[in-house]
Amino acid sequence: MFSELSTARFLQAALTGTGFFLVGVLANQLAIRLAREEALTASSQAAARAQAQVNELVIESLTVGVLVVDPHGVVRSANPAAQAMLLGQVSPQAAKLLLSARSSWQHLAHLVNETFARGEALETETTIDNEDRPSQRLHARTRLTAQSGRSAGLCVLFLEDLREVEARVRTEKLASMGRMSAAVAHEIRNPLSAITQANALLDEEVQAPAQKRLTRMIEQNAQRLSRIVDDILNVARAQPSQDTTSAPSLPLDQTVRQIAHEWVRQSKAERILGVHAHAPAAHVGFDPEHLRRLLINLLDNALRHASGKPSSIRLITQPSGSEHVRLSVWSDGQALEASVMRHLFEPFFSSESRSSGLGLYICRELCERYGAQIAYRRTRLDQREGNEFYALIPAASPAPTREPTQQSLSYPMGDSVRTRAEHQGHPLSGDAPLATR
């Protein structure tokens, strides 16, 4: 009896010890596996954090706008490019906006709603009309994130400025033909100069009216070729290859009046142009020759399409907010066709057969070189409909004043005595004054 009881106790102790041993082995294996899982989790978390930082860096540096929008139209996140497109500036409040809050964003809100309703990616072209900035043409496309559990997916809205896309296309187009065009232009100049000089000598010899008409035809077409050559060469000069931070600070109203006076005298448009200078204290950081080229191109373009009536062309300066100045050229010409408006600032595009199609392109290149923006709109002025080309130029601080000296005065080559007197502030008699106010 005693031996049986001892055997039972011994067997029970053995079984209990074996059980505890197995539990210990199992606990050890579970602990090793848990430690391995924790190490893997920590490594995955570190990789996820690094990937998130890389994604955030890439998204912030993208020129494409990225918006993350929930099904209620609330912007959860917006990168700096998207904030600049929507608000005109980088703002931390952009992540709390509603796409339906502004009328100019309604197209984007509708696109996001359609994406959630259909459950598929969509894309379209839209225009954002800004009150204090030129309107922006955007290419918008959407993508949906996958739903996780009860949480609804999000819509990622990509915005791309069509102006930058078109600029890249133009750059690629001009890169292939720029050097050839400049070389051809230089080659044309030499025989063109010889033709012009020979025609001038011939004009002095001939007396018959028919022969005079022929020499005038030669002169007019030679001048036309010369302008085309100058436009082609100006395309290369307009490229931002130089440092523009050292551009002089120019008093806008004074410079505009001087350029307008020279243009009126050369174009014989005394009563056609009206100058309205409303920014007496404004200064702009612009090279004088580049500002002159910008204004001359816009005024020449306005003269071709204006009616020719008194004050049918208006040159206006006025402040635009605290950081920009608005310079505009208005004319009472007919409204532009939609096909023309789409290609206004493209090189070599023109609605006239006698134009090189480079004037407005050069204007845009010059504006972008100095951080300015140029745009077109159809607007009403003094109860008359007309076309307005306007540039928003960043305001600059006035340059330090210094007394002018006789040695510091310089004049463009070919200026007459009359022009030099006007540069010195003594307009000679006989010139019709500009209509100013």
Steps between C-alpha positions, in 0.01 A plus 500: 500500500778741593698413189200567277445840666867593454491397134191714441656803666822453306306473174299811586818696580658383177199606295484835678870563442468402136206739464687787658800423277285508187335823614846649559622394154183635339530830691864529394409445134216751524733754662759452224230537232357808672844659518551425131158652415578808706832546321327456163226746603756758610686457171176534302403811697839657431469417130144639494611822669789536256268433206248753634774762535619430144143520368440825686824647366419392144143632518612835643762545229265407215391770259176304463237596757384213725179523707362228727122543529250300704145411384365820662722721285735594785864538403698275733841586356642728231857534380656847439440485123126442552483778759667741258254407223190536718596779738790672329720434802614219731271494802465249787124564493469326161445165671171628651338627182181389331520468123143630482591812702592707194315532174824471299559153651155360418636308200753325723235419764274356230787289364570356848130424560476325163807293585346378827164437331644297212780340697751553220777742403400806297682788333408830337629848412369793701566868561530674837399865482692702759402848608849644547698265276478383139270203449665157498432216259545167678496135409333315789498122552379293794588167660319312779669330793379157615247484784622353828231355727227748576707804394417629154773548245653836410528678168842618389467796263797584275515851350740590221543853368442482126711812455806313629418198283473720193820678600687168507362412159603839364846463650548165330366641175725806509805302606496313171462809283646782706859477382402449141261798506762729651760389245258555212405842638862606513555375145196695379617825656807538281331481157203693641725790594649497151152501342390790720807709418476425127132591502573828677762589237260400223222713651725805478556441129151418372239773441204329332200438734477133398863443587453685829216263589726204431776632725244564776374142466856373532557718805177389672568130449862541606378664823256217550780243462715701740226496765459124463876453539499720811210301649679170445818631659304651790365156584852390592568824688179463701606171654582525875868426459619794708461587866190718542551574869717798406233659280471874569199639685303717257230756581212345310288803409795711387647219291165411344434863402841527334456175305147598397620841379768340282250246361244769417759702312620198300152355433330837438222410743471828691124491557459124505691425821388609845738455795342458845775479763362422846810361673722804569692334782539157341840362398569175314815291465527490122771561245407826321550354153294192586215711639513713187486189279205364699301823466587557133388149409170540685437847353583384146263207544226733627553742210447223245158413642371835636239707318726805472252728678619745770609312814431165335819375673552546874821447695422463871713456812355436845592319823377143543510414868806577707751291306417547130444771244260462208608618154237461229444590135133521394365546148149510357562223247267212423482202733754226434384165372523202734748327268726806517474539879626144557827578322548869586844473658638217290801572275448535124121510539315794347160571352664731243709388207739795531590439865781280629289382795778573750387828658275364776731204555790738567276701736423190704864389511608846619232506770589155631866599507421763766239302691206677334188347345330606178144416402215600271135574566202657330387798707294820486651846537300823476194310373705341221595135463864432428800269531735544792847353540624556854813411696523460878853608591651458850552835667858599583656742744602839360863525392729736695476845345803677363553817307526439124816617334570587142733202471236256629241587237487252212273478201415218262693495177330697227317746727453842352553836668126513566509165683796604715328821598194300608719265706624807687144608580468775235254382235530702184202681357294342227433162669138421586464426872376164620157470653588446864329514831 
